Short mmCIF file of C-alpha atoms and ligand atoms in Angstrom, two decimals:
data_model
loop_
_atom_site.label_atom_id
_atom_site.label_comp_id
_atom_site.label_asym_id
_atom_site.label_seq_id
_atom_site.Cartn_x
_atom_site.Cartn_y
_atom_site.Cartn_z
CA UNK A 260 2.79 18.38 12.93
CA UNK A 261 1.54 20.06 9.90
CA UNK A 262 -1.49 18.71 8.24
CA UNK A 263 -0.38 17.10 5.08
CA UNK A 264 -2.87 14.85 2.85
CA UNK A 265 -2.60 13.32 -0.33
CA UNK A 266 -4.62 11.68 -3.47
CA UNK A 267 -2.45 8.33 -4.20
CA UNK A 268 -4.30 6.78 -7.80
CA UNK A 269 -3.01 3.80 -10.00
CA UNK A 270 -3.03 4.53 -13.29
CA UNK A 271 -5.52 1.97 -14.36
CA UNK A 272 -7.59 4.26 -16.56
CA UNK A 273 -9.09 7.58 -16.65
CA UNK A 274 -10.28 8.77 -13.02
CA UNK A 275 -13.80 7.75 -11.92
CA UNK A 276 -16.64 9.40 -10.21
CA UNK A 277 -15.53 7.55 -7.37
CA UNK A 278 -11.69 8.51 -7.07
CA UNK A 279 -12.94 11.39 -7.89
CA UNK A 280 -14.94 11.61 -4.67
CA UNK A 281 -11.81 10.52 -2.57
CA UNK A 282 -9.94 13.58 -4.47
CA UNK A 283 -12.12 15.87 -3.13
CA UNK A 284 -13.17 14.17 -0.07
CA UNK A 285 -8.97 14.80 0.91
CA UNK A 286 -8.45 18.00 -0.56
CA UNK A 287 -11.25 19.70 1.59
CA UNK A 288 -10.03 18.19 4.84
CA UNK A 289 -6.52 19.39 3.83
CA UNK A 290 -7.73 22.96 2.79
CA UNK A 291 -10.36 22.88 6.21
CA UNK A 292 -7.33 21.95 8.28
CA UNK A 293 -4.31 24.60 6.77
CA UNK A 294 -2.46 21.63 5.76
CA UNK A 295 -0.43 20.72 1.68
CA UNK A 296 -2.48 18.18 -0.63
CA UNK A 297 -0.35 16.16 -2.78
CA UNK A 298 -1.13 13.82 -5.43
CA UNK A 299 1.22 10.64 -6.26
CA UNK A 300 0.94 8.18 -8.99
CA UNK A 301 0.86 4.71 -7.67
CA UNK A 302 2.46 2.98 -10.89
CA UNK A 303 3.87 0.00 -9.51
CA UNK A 304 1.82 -2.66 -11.20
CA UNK A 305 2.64 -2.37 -14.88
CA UNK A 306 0.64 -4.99 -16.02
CA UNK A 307 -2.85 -3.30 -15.00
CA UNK A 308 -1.80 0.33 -16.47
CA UNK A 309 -3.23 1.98 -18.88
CA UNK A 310 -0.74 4.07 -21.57
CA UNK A 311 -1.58 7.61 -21.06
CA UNK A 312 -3.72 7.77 -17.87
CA UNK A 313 -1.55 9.14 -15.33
CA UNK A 314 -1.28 11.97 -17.48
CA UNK A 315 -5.18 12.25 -18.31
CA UNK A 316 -6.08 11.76 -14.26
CA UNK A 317 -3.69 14.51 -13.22
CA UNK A 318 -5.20 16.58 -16.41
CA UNK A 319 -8.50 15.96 -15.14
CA UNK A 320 -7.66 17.05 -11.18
CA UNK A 321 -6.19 20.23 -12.89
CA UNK A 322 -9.57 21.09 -15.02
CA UNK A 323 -11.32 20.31 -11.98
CA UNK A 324 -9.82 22.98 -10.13
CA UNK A 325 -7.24 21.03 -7.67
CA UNK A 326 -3.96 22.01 -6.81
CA UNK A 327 -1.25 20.56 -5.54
CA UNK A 328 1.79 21.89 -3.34
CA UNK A 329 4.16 19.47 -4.45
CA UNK A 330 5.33 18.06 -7.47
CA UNK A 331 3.49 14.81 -8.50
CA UNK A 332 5.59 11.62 -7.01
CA UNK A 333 5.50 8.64 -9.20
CA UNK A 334 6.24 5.27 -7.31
CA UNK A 335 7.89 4.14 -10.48
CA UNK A 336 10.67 6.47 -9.26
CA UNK A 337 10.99 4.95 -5.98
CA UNK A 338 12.11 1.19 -6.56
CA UNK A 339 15.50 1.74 -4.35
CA UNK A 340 13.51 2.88 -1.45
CA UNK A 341 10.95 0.28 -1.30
CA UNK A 342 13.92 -2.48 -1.73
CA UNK A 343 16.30 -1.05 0.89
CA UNK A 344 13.06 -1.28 3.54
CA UNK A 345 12.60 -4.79 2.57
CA UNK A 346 16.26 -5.25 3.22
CA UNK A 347 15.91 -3.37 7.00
CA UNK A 348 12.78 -6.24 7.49
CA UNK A 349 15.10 -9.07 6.17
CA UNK A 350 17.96 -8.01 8.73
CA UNK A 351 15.01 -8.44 11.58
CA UNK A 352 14.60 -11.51 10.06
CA UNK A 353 10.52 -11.02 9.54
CA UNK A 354 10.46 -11.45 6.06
CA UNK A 355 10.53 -15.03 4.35
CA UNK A 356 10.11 -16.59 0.83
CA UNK A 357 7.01 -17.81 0.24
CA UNK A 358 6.30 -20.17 -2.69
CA UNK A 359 2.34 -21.16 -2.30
CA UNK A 360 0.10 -20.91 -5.02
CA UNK A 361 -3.33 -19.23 -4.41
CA UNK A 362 -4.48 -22.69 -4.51
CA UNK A 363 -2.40 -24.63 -2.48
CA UNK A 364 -3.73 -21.53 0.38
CA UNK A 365 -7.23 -21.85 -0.68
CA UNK A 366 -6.82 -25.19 0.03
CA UNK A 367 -6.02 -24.76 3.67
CA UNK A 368 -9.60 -23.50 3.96
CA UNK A 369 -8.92 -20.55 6.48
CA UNK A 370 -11.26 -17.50 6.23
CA UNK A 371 -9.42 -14.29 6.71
CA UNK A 372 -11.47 -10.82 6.24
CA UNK A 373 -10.34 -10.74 2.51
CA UNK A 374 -10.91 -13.96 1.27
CA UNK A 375 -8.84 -17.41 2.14
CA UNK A 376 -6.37 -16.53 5.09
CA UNK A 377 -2.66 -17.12 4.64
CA UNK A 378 -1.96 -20.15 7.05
CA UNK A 379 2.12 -19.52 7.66
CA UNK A 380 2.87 -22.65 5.27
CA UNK A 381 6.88 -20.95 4.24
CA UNK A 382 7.02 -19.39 7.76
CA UNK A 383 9.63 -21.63 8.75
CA UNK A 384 11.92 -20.77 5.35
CA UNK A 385 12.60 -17.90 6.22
CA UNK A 386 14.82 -15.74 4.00
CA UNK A 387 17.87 -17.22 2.30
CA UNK A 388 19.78 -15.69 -0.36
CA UNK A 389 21.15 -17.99 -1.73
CA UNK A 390 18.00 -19.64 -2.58
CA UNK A 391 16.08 -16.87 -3.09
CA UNK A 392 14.66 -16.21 -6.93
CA UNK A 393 12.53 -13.41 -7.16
CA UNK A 394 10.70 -14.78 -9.88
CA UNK A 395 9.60 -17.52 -8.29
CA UNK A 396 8.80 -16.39 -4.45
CA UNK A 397 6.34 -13.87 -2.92
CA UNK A 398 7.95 -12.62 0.28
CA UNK A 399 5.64 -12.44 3.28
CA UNK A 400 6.02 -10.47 6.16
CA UNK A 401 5.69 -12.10 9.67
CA UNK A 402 2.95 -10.63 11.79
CA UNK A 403 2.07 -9.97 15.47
CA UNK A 404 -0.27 -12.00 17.27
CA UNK A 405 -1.98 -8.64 18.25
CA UNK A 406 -4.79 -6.36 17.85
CA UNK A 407 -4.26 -2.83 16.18
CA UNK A 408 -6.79 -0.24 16.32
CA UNK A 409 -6.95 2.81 14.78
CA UNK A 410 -9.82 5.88 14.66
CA UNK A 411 -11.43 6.50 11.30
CA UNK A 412 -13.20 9.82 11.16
CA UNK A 413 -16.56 8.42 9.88
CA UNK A 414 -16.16 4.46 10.95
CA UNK A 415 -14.60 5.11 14.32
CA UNK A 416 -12.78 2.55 16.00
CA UNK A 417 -11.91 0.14 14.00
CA UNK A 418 -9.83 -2.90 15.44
CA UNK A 419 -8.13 -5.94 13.65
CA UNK A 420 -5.46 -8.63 14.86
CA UNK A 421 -3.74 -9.05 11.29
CA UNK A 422 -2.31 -12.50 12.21
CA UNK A 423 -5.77 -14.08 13.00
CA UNK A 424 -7.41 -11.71 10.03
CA UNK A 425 -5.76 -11.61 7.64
CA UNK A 426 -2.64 -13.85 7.99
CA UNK A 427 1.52 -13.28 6.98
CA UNK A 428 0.74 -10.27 3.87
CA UNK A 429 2.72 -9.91 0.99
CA UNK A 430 5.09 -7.26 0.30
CA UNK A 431 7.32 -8.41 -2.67
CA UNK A 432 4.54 -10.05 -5.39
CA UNK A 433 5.95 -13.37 -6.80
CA UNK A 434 6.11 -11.93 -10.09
CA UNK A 435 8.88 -9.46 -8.66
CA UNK A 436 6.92 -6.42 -8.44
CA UNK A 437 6.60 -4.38 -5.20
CA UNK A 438 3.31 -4.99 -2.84
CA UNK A 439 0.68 -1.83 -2.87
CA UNK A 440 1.17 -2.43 1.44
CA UNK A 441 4.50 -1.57 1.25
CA UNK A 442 4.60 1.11 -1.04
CA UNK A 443 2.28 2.61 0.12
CA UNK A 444 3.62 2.98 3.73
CA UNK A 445 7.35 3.93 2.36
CA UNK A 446 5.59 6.75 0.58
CA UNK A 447 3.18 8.35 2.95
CA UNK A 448 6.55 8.46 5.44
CA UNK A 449 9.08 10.13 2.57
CA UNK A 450 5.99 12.74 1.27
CA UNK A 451 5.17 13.14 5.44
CA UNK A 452 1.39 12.59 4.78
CA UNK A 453 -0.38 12.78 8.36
CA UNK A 454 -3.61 12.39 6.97
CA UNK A 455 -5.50 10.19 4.82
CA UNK A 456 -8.69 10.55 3.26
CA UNK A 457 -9.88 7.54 0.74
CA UNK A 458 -11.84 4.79 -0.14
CA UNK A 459 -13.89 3.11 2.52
CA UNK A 460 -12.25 -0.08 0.44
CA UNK A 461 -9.18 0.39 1.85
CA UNK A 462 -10.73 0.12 5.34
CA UNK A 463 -9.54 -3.08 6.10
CA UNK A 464 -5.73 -2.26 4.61
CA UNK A 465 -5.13 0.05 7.46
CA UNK A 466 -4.32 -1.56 10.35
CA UNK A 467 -1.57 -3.40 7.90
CA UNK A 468 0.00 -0.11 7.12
CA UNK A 469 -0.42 1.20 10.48
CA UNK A 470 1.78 -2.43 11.33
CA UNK A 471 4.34 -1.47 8.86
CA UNK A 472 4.90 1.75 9.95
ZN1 LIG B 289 3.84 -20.02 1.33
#
């Protein structure tokens, strides 16, 4: 397969030093290995944009020197997609409506490797349209039991078992808007991205996506 990487910011503000890092850190590797670099705008959290800065951060990769084989992709554009996967998950009935509050999961006390771990609570509501008000519910994927490893080029092998980690993840937020997990994952298949080069941050994301896919 032909090496294809991308640069995937939100639009939160202008582009920092450190995205800025993760720009080049992925162009390189796609330049080094023959491959297309593409940047997409990951606007799918309105609340946390900023008015104007997808245009100044792609303005600022240009004046930097970048360029990019594709036409930017803007997630904003890709609501249909992102619903008609979560419809494919619903039909293998391993999505359910979930209506906890971060409290009531906090209160579970269950350490996960981001913070309090989802304990299952709405497992067992499954999905049900009828009753279903997007509003109101997150929905929650079900997850394996399993370990998934994958090899990072400067961590190596890095190994989590998302149920006992991390817990059931979101991929519809409860205040209707699309999960970064899911997006994410939708995109890098559509834009066939084989590569990714980013923020050590994201580390622990991975083996989620990798699940996903
Ligand atoms: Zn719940």
């Amino acid at each position: 397969m032909n090496y294809c990487g991308r640069f995937a910011p939100s639009p939160s503000g202008p582009l920092h030093f450190g995205s800025l890092i993760a720009a080049m850190g992925s162009y390189l590797d796609a330049k080094k290995n023959h491959g297309n670099w593409l940047i997409r705008i990951e606007d799918i959290d309105p609340p946390r944009e900023v008015a104007g800065a997808a245009d100044k951060i792609i303005d600022t990769l240009d004046r930097f020197g970048f360029e990019w084989d594709e036409p930017v992709l803007y997630q904003s554009t890709r609501y249909t997609a992102y619903q008609d996967a979560l419809h494919e998950l619903q039909k293998e009935k391993l999505l359910y409506q979930c209506i906890c509050s971060r409290s009531d999961i906090q209160a579970h006390g269950l350490q996960g490797v981001e913070g309090a771990k989802y304990p299952g609570t709405c497992r067992k509501r499954g999905f049900d349209n009828s009753t279903y008000a997007p509003q109101r519910s997150a929905l929650r994927i079900v997850t394996g039991d399993q370990p998934i490893s994958f090899v990072d080029g400067l961590r190596g092998t890095i190994c989590q078992n998302i149920a006992q980690d991390i817990g059931d993840f979101i991929l519809k937020r409860a205040d209707g808007l699309f999960a970064y997990q899911l997006a994410v994952v939708i995109d890098d298949a559509y834009q066939g991205i084989t590569d990714v080069v980013r923020g050590a941050d994201l580390l622990t994301s991975t083996p989620r996506q990798i699940y996903l896919q």
